[in-house]
C-alpha cells in the first residue's frame, strides 16, 4: 500500500488546513500521526472503515477525520490551529481494524507533510 500526503503549509494561529492522504489500496484502519521536533510521534486521529473515529484529546473539537471511499483518500480538516499543532504529519494504514493508537500496528506510512502554525 502506498500513501501520499498533501495539504500541509504555514498558517497563522486560528487558521485552517486540510490534509489529504491518497492510498493505493483499501485498508481497515487509516490514521494521522504527527511528530514535532524533539518529540515522539503521537496519534492525532483514527478512522476505521466501520465508521468509528477517535481523536487525541488535544485536537478534539478542532480536527475532523474523514475518508472518501471512492477515491481511497483520507482527509484531516484542521480548524483553530495553534502553534503547538506545528509538526510533521504522517498518514498511516493498517489492515487491522483494531490498530488503534499502536504505531507498530501500522505497516504502511506516508512520507509526511509539514504543518507550521505561526503565533
GROMACS .gro file of N, CA and C in nm:
model
  357
    1UNK      N    1   0.085  -0.119   0.000
    1UNK     CA    2   0.000   0.000   0.000
    1UNK      C    3   0.089   0.124   0.000
    2UNK      N    4   0.062   0.213  -0.090
    2UNK     CA    5   0.137   0.338  -0.095
    2UNK      C    6   0.048   0.452  -0.049
    3UNK      N    7   0.106   0.542   0.029
    3UNK     CA    8   0.031   0.655   0.083
    3UNK      C    9   0.102   0.784   0.045
    4UNK      N   10   0.027   0.882   0.001
    4UNK     CA   11   0.086   1.010  -0.039
    4UNK      C   12   0.007   1.124   0.024
    5UNK      N   13   0.074   1.197   0.115
    5UNK     CA   14   0.008   1.308   0.184
    5UNK      C   15   0.023   1.437   0.104
    6UNK      N   16  -0.072   1.526   0.126
    6UNK     CA   17  -0.065   1.660   0.068
    6UNK      C   18  -0.145   1.755   0.155
    7UNK      N   19  -0.125   1.883   0.133
    7UNK     CA   20  -0.207   1.982   0.201
    7UNK      C   21  -0.141   2.056   0.315
    8UNK      N   22  -0.018   2.021   0.349
    8UNK     CA   23   0.050   2.093   0.457
    8UNK      C   24   0.084   2.234   0.416
    9UNK      N   25   0.130   2.313   0.512
    9UNK     CA   26   0.168   2.451   0.482
    9UNK      C   27   0.185   2.530   0.609
   10UNK      N   28   0.194   2.661   0.592
   10UNK     CA   29   0.209   2.752   0.705
   10UNK      C   30   0.086   2.840   0.718
   11UNK      N   31   0.032   2.844   0.838
   11UNK     CA   32  -0.085   2.929   0.865
   11UNK      C   33  -0.064   3.002   0.995
   12UNK      N   34  -0.143   3.104   1.016
   12UNK     CA   35  -0.139   3.177   1.142
   12UNK      C   36  -0.229   3.109   1.245
   13UNK      N   37  -0.205   3.140   1.371
   13UNK     CA   38  -0.288   3.088   1.479
   13UNK      C   39  -0.435   3.118   1.450
   14UNK      N   40  -0.517   3.014   1.468
   14UNK     CA   41  -0.659   3.028   1.440
   14UNK      C   42  -0.699   2.991   1.299
   15UNK      N   43  -0.602   2.966   1.215
   15UNK     CA   44  -0.630   2.933   1.076
   15UNK      C   45  -0.669   2.787   1.058
   16UNK      N   46  -0.692   2.750   0.933
   16UNK     CA   47  -0.737   2.614   0.900
   16UNK      C   48  -0.653   2.555   0.786
   17UNK      N   49  -0.643   2.425   0.787
   17UNK     CA   50  -0.578   2.350   0.679
   17UNK      C   51  -0.650   2.217   0.666
   18UNK      N   52  -0.646   2.162   0.546
   18UNK     CA   53  -0.697   2.027   0.525
   18UNK      C   54  -0.587   1.942   0.465
   19UNK      N   55  -0.554   1.833   0.533
   19UNK     CA   56  -0.457   1.738   0.483
   19UNK      C   57  -0.529   1.625   0.411
   20UNK      N   58  -0.464   1.572   0.308
   20UNK     CA   59  -0.519   1.459   0.235
   20UNK      C   60  -0.414   1.350   0.224
   21UNK      N   61  -0.460   1.227   0.220
   21UNK     CA   62  -0.371   1.112   0.206
   21UNK      C   63  -0.433   1.016   0.105
   22UNK      N   64  -0.373   1.008  -0.010
   22UNK     CA   65  -0.423   0.919  -0.115
   22UNK      C   66  -0.361   0.782  -0.098
   23UNK      N   67  -0.445   0.680  -0.086
   23UNK     CA   68  -0.396   0.544  -0.071
   23UNK      C   69  -0.409   0.465  -0.200
   24UNK      N   70  -0.323   0.366  -0.217
   24UNK     CA   71  -0.326   0.284  -0.339
   24UNK      C   72  -0.414   0.161  -0.323
   25UNK      N   73  -0.461   0.135  -0.201
   25UNK     CA   74  -0.546   0.018  -0.176
   25UNK      C   75  -0.630   0.046  -0.052
   26UNK      N   76  -0.732  -0.037  -0.035
   26UNK     CA   77  -0.818  -0.022   0.082
   26UNK      C   78  -0.756  -0.093   0.202
   27UNK      N   79  -0.766  -0.029   0.318
   27UNK     CA   80  -0.724  -0.090   0.443
   27UNK      C   81  -0.831  -0.062   0.547
   28UNK      N   82  -0.832  -0.139   0.655
   28UNK     CA   83  -0.939  -0.124   0.753
   28UNK      C   84  -0.923   0.001   0.839
   29UNK      N   85  -0.800   0.032   0.876
   29UNK     CA   86  -0.775   0.149   0.960
   29UNK      C   87  -0.678   0.243   0.891
   30UNK      N   88  -0.712   0.370   0.893
   30UNK     CA   89  -0.620   0.474   0.848
   30UNK      C   90  -0.614   0.580   0.957
   31UNK      N   91  -0.499   0.642   0.969
   31UNK     CA   92  -0.482   0.735   1.080
   31UNK      C   93  -0.385   0.847   1.043
   32UNK      N   94  -0.393   0.953   1.118
   32UNK     CA   95  -0.296   1.061   1.112
   32UNK      C   96  -0.217   1.063   1.242
   33UNK      N   97  -0.086   1.066   1.228
   33UNK     CA   98   0.005   1.085   1.340
   33UNK      C   99   0.083   1.214   1.315
   34UNK      N  100   0.147   1.266   1.417
   34UNK     CA  101   0.231   1.384   1.398
   34UNK      C  102   0.354   1.375   1.489
   35UNK      N  103   0.458   1.442   1.445
   35UNK     CA  104   0.581   1.443   1.522
   35UNK      C  105   0.640   1.583   1.518
   36UNK      N  106   0.650   1.644   1.635
   36UNK     CA  107   0.711   1.776   1.647
   36UNK      C  108   0.860   1.758   1.673
   37UNK      N  109   0.942   1.857   1.641
   37UNK     CA  110   1.087   1.846   1.664
   37UNK      C  111   1.118   1.812   1.809
   38UNK      N  112   1.200   1.709   1.827
   38UNK     CA  113   1.242   1.669   1.961
   38UNK      C  114   1.140   1.590   2.039
   39UNK      N  115   1.029   1.555   1.975
   39UNK     CA  116   0.924   1.480   2.044
   39UNK      C  117   0.895   1.350   1.971
   40UNK      N  118   0.824   1.262   2.040
   40UNK     CA  119   0.787   1.136   1.980
   40UNK      C  120   0.667   1.150   1.887
   41UNK      N  121   0.644   1.048   1.806
   41UNK     CA  122   0.531   1.050   1.715
   41UNK      C  123   0.404   1.016   1.793
   42UNK      N  124   0.301   1.097   1.779
   42UNK     CA  125   0.177   1.077   1.852
   42UNK      C  126   0.060   1.068   1.756
   43UNK      N  127  -0.040   0.993   1.798
   43UNK     CA  128  -0.160   0.983   1.715
   43UNK      C  129  -0.240   1.111   1.722
   44UNK      N  130  -0.304   1.144   1.614
   44UNK     CA  131  -0.389   1.263   1.607
   44UNK      C  132  -0.535   1.222   1.590
   45UNK      N  133  -0.560   1.138   1.490
   45UNK     CA  134  -0.696   1.095   1.463
   45UNK      C  135  -0.692   0.962   1.389
   46UNK      N  136  -0.794   0.881   1.413
   46UNK     CA  137  -0.800   0.746   1.357
   46UNK      C  138  -0.936   0.725   1.292
   47UNK      N  139  -0.935   0.661   1.175
   47UNK     CA  140  -1.058   0.628   1.105
   47UNK      C  141  -1.061   0.480   1.075
   48UNK      N  142  -1.168   0.414   1.116
   48UNK     CA  143  -1.187   0.272   1.086
   48UNK      C  144  -1.302   0.260   0.987
   49UNK      N  145  -1.292   0.166   0.893
   49UNK     CA  146  -1.393   0.156   0.787
   49UNK      C  147  -1.533   0.129   0.839
   50UNK      N  148  -1.544   0.087   0.965
   50UNK     CA  149  -1.676   0.070   1.025
   50UNK      C  150  -1.743   0.205   1.048
   51UNK      N  151  -1.665   0.311   1.035
   51UNK     CA  152  -1.715   0.446   1.057
   51UNK      C  153  -1.670   0.505   1.189
   52UNK      N  154  -1.605   0.425   1.269
   52UNK     CA  155  -1.561   0.472   1.401
   52UNK      C  156  -1.441   0.565   1.385
   53UNK      N  157  -1.445   0.675   1.457
   53UNK     CA  158  -1.335   0.771   1.459
   53UNK      C  159  -1.294   0.800   1.602
   54UNK      N  160  -1.166   0.824   1.623
   54UNK     CA  161  -1.116   0.865   1.754
   54UNK      C  162  -1.017   0.978   1.735
   55UNK      N  163  -1.007   1.062   1.836
   55UNK     CA  164  -0.920   1.179   1.831
   55UNK      C  165  -0.837   1.191   1.958
   56UNK      N  166  -0.718   1.246   1.943
   56UNK     CA  167  -0.639   1.282   2.060
   56UNK      C  168  -0.712   1.395   2.134
   57UNK      N  169  -0.699   1.397   2.264
   57UNK     CA  170  -0.767   1.498   2.345
   57UNK      C  171  -0.729   1.639   2.301
   58UNK      N  172  -0.605   1.656   2.258
   58UNK     CA  173  -0.555   1.789   2.224
   58UNK      C  174  -0.619   1.846   2.098
   59UNK      N  175  -0.683   1.761   2.017
   59UNK     CA  176  -0.740   1.811   1.891
   59UNK      C  177  -0.892   1.795   1.885
   60UNK      N  178  -0.951   1.736   1.986
   60UNK     CA  179  -1.097   1.715   1.987
   60UNK      C  180  -1.169   1.848   1.973
   61UNK      N  181  -1.268   1.849   1.886
   61UNK     CA  182  -1.346   1.970   1.864
   61UNK      C  183  -1.284   2.064   1.762
   62UNK      N  184  -1.160   2.039   1.724
   62UNK     CA  185  -1.092   2.126   1.626
   62UNK      C  186  -1.061   2.053   1.496
   63UNK      N  187  -1.029   1.925   1.506
   63UNK     CA  188  -0.992   1.845   1.389
   63UNK      C  189  -1.104   1.747   1.356
   64UNK      N  190  -1.115   1.714   1.228
   64UNK     CA  191  -1.215   1.618   1.184
   64UNK      C  192  -1.153   1.527   1.079
   65UNK      N  193  -1.162   1.396   1.101
   65UNK     CA  194  -1.107   1.298   1.007
   65UNK      C  195  -1.221   1.238   0.926
   66UNK      N  196  -1.196   1.217   0.798
   66UNK     CA  197  -1.297   1.157   0.712
   66UNK      C  198  -1.228   1.078   0.602
   67UNK      N  199  -1.307   0.992   0.536
   67UNK     CA  200  -1.249   0.908   0.431
   67UNK      C  201  -1.341   0.906   0.310
   68UNK      N  202  -1.285   0.934   0.195
   68UNK     CA  203  -1.358   0.925   0.068
   68UNK      C  204  -1.331   0.785   0.012
   69UNK      N  205  -1.429   0.698   0.025
   69UNK     CA  206  -1.408   0.558  -0.012
   69UNK      C  207  -1.382   0.541  -0.162
   70UNK      N  208  -1.451   0.617  -0.242
   70UNK     CA  209  -1.436   0.604  -0.387
   70UNK      C  210  -1.296   0.643  -0.431
   71UNK      N  211  -1.240   0.746  -0.365
   71UNK     CA  212  -1.108   0.794  -0.402
   71UNK      C  213  -0.998   0.731  -0.320
   72UNK      N  214  -1.035   0.647  -0.220
   72UNK     CA  215  -0.937   0.587  -0.129
   72UNK      C  216  -0.849   0.695  -0.066
   73UNK      N  217  -0.911   0.804  -0.027
   73UNK     CA  218  -0.837   0.918   0.026
   73UNK      C  219  -0.886   0.954   0.166
   74UNK      N  220  -0.791   0.970   0.255
   74UNK     CA  221  -0.818   1.011   0.392
   74UNK      C  222  -0.795   1.161   0.404
   75UNK      N  223  -0.884   1.229   0.476
   75UNK     CA  224  -0.871   1.373   0.495
   75UNK      C  225  -0.862   1.406   0.643
   76UNK      N  226  -0.796   1.516   0.673
   76UNK     CA  227  -0.794   1.569   0.809
   76UNK      C  228  -0.818   1.719   0.800
   77UNK      N  229  -0.936   1.760   0.840
   77UNK     CA  230  -0.972   1.901   0.843
   77UNK      C  231  -0.930   1.956   0.978
   78UNK      N  232  -0.843   2.058   0.974
   78UNK     CA  233  -0.789   2.115   1.097
   78UNK      C  234  -0.832   2.260   1.109
   79UNK      N  235  -0.908   2.289   1.213
   79UNK     CA  236  -0.955   2.425   1.238
   79UNK      C  237  -0.893   2.479   1.366
   80UNK      N  238  -0.898   2.609   1.382
   80UNK     CA  239  -0.848   2.676   1.503
   80UNK      C  240  -0.707   2.626   1.539
   81UNK      N  241  -0.620   2.630   1.441
   81UNK     CA  242  -0.486   2.577   1.461
   81UNK      C  243  -0.408   2.660   1.561
   82UNK      N  244  -0.323   2.592   1.638
   82UNK     CA  245  -0.243   2.654   1.742
   82UNK      C  246  -0.095   2.627   1.715
   83UNK      N  247  -0.006   2.709   1.769
   83UNK     CA  248   0.137   2.684   1.747
   83UNK      C  249   0.180   2.544   1.790
   84UNK      N  250   0.116   2.489   1.893
   84UNK     CA  251   0.152   2.354   1.938
   84UNK      C  252   0.108   2.245   1.841
   85UNK      N  253   0.034   2.281   1.738
   85UNK     CA  254  -0.002   2.184   1.633
   85UNK      C  255   0.109   2.173   1.528
   86UNK      N  256   0.210   2.258   1.539
   86UNK     CA  257   0.321   2.253   1.444
   86UNK      C  258   0.393   2.120   1.454
   87UNK      N  259   0.403   2.050   1.341
   87UNK     CA  260   0.464   1.918   1.338
   87UNK      C  261   0.467   1.866   1.196
   88UNK      N  262   0.538   1.756   1.177
   88UNK     CA  263   0.526   1.679   1.053
   88UNK      C  264   0.410   1.583   1.073
   89UNK      N  265   0.318   1.584   0.980
   89UNK     CA  266   0.200   1.499   0.991
   89UNK      C  267   0.215   1.380   0.895
   90UNK      N  268   0.191   1.261   0.949
   90UNK     CA  269   0.206   1.138   0.873
   90UNK      C  270   0.073   1.064   0.863
   91UNK      N  271   0.048   1.011   0.746
   91UNK     CA  272  -0.065   0.923   0.724
   91UNK      C  273  -0.017   0.780   0.744
   92UNK      N  274  -0.099   0.696   0.803
   92UNK     CA  275  -0.062   0.556   0.826
   92UNK      C  276  -0.182   0.467   0.799
   93UNK      N  277  -0.154   0.343   0.761
   93UNK     CA  278  -0.262   0.250   0.729
   93UNK      C  279  -0.232   0.112   0.784
   94UNK      N  280  -0.339   0.042   0.820
   94UNK     CA  281  -0.326  -0.093   0.874
   94UNK      C  282  -0.441  -0.179   0.823
   95UNK      N  283  -0.412  -0.305   0.793
   95UNK     CA  284  -0.519  -0.397   0.757
   95UNK      C  285  -0.602  -0.433   0.880
   96UNK      N  286  -0.546  -0.417   1.000
   96UNK     CA  287  -0.619  -0.448   1.123
   96UNK      C  288  -0.724  -0.342   1.149
   97UNK      N  289  -0.841  -0.386   1.193
   97UNK     CA  290  -0.946  -0.292   1.232
   97UNK      C  291  -0.932  -0.251   1.378
   98UNK      N  292  -0.829  -0.303   1.443
   98UNK     CA  293  -0.808  -0.275   1.586
   98UNK      C  294  -0.671  -0.213   1.612
   99UNK      N  295  -0.615  -0.151   1.512
   99UNK     CA  296  -0.481  -0.093   1.525
   99UNK      C  297  -0.477   0.015   1.633
  100UNK      N  298  -0.580   0.096   1.640
  100UNK     CA  299  -0.587   0.200   1.742
  100UNK      C  300  -0.467   0.292   1.738
  101UNK      N  301  -0.413   0.320   1.856
  101UNK     CA  302  -0.301   0.414   1.868
  101UNK      C  303  -0.166   0.343   1.866
  102UNK      N  304  -0.164   0.213   1.843
  102UNK     CA  305  -0.040   0.135   1.843
  102UNK      C  306   0.035   0.156   1.713
  103UNK      N  307   0.140   0.236   1.716
  103UNK     CA  308   0.214   0.266   1.593
  103UNK      C  309   0.267   0.140   1.526
  104UNK      N  310   0.302   0.040   1.605
  104UNK     CA  311   0.358  -0.084   1.549
  104UNK      C  312   0.256  -0.159   1.467
  105UNK      N  313   0.129  -0.131   1.486
  105UNK     CA  314   0.023  -0.200   1.411
  105UNK      C  315   0.004  -0.144   1.272
  106UNK      N  316   0.067  -0.031   1.244
  106UNK     CA  317   0.053   0.033   1.113
  106UNK      C  318   0.172  -0.006   1.027
  107UNK      N  319   0.143  -0.080   0.923
  107UNK     CA  320   0.251  -0.131   0.836
  107UNK      C  321   0.294  -0.029   0.732
  108UNK      N  322   0.202   0.057   0.692
  108UNK     CA  323   0.231   0.149   0.583
  108UNK      C  324   0.226   0.294   0.632
  109UNK      N  325   0.325   0.373   0.590
  109UNK     CA  326   0.335   0.513   0.630
  109UNK      C  327   0.365   0.599   0.508
  110UNK      N  328   0.312   0.720   0.510
  110UNK     CA  329   0.348   0.816   0.407
  110UNK      C  330   0.476   0.888   0.444
  111UNK      N  331   0.521   0.978   0.356
  111UNK     CA  332   0.645   1.049   0.378
  111UNK      C  333   0.628   1.169   0.471
  112UNK      N  334   0.506   1.211   0.492
  112UNK     CA  335   0.481   1.322   0.583
  112UNK      C  336   0.459   1.454   0.510
  113UNK      N  337   0.384   1.541   0.573
  113UNK     CA  338   0.364   1.676   0.522
  113UNK      C  339   0.373   1.773   0.639
  114UNK      N  340   0.447   1.881   0.620
  114UNK     CA  341   0.476   1.973   0.730
  114UNK      C  342   0.361   2.072   0.751
  115UNK      N  343   0.325   2.088   0.876
  115UNK     CA  344   0.226   2.190   0.916
  115UNK      C  345   0.295   2.283   1.014
  116UNK      N  346   0.295   2.411   0.984
  116UNK     CA  347   0.356   2.510   1.070
  116UNK      C  348   0.253   2.617   1.103
  117UNK      N  349   0.234   2.641   1.233
  117UNK     CA  350   0.137   2.741   1.278
  117UNK      C  351   0.215   2.853   1.347
  118UNK      N  352   0.207   2.971   1.290
  118UNK     CA  353   0.280   3.085   1.346
  118UNK      C  354   0.192   3.161   1.444
  119UNK      N  355   0.257   3.214   1.548
  119UNK     CA  356   0.182   3.288   1.651
  119UNK      C  357   0.172   3.436   1.617
   0.00000   0.00000   0.00000
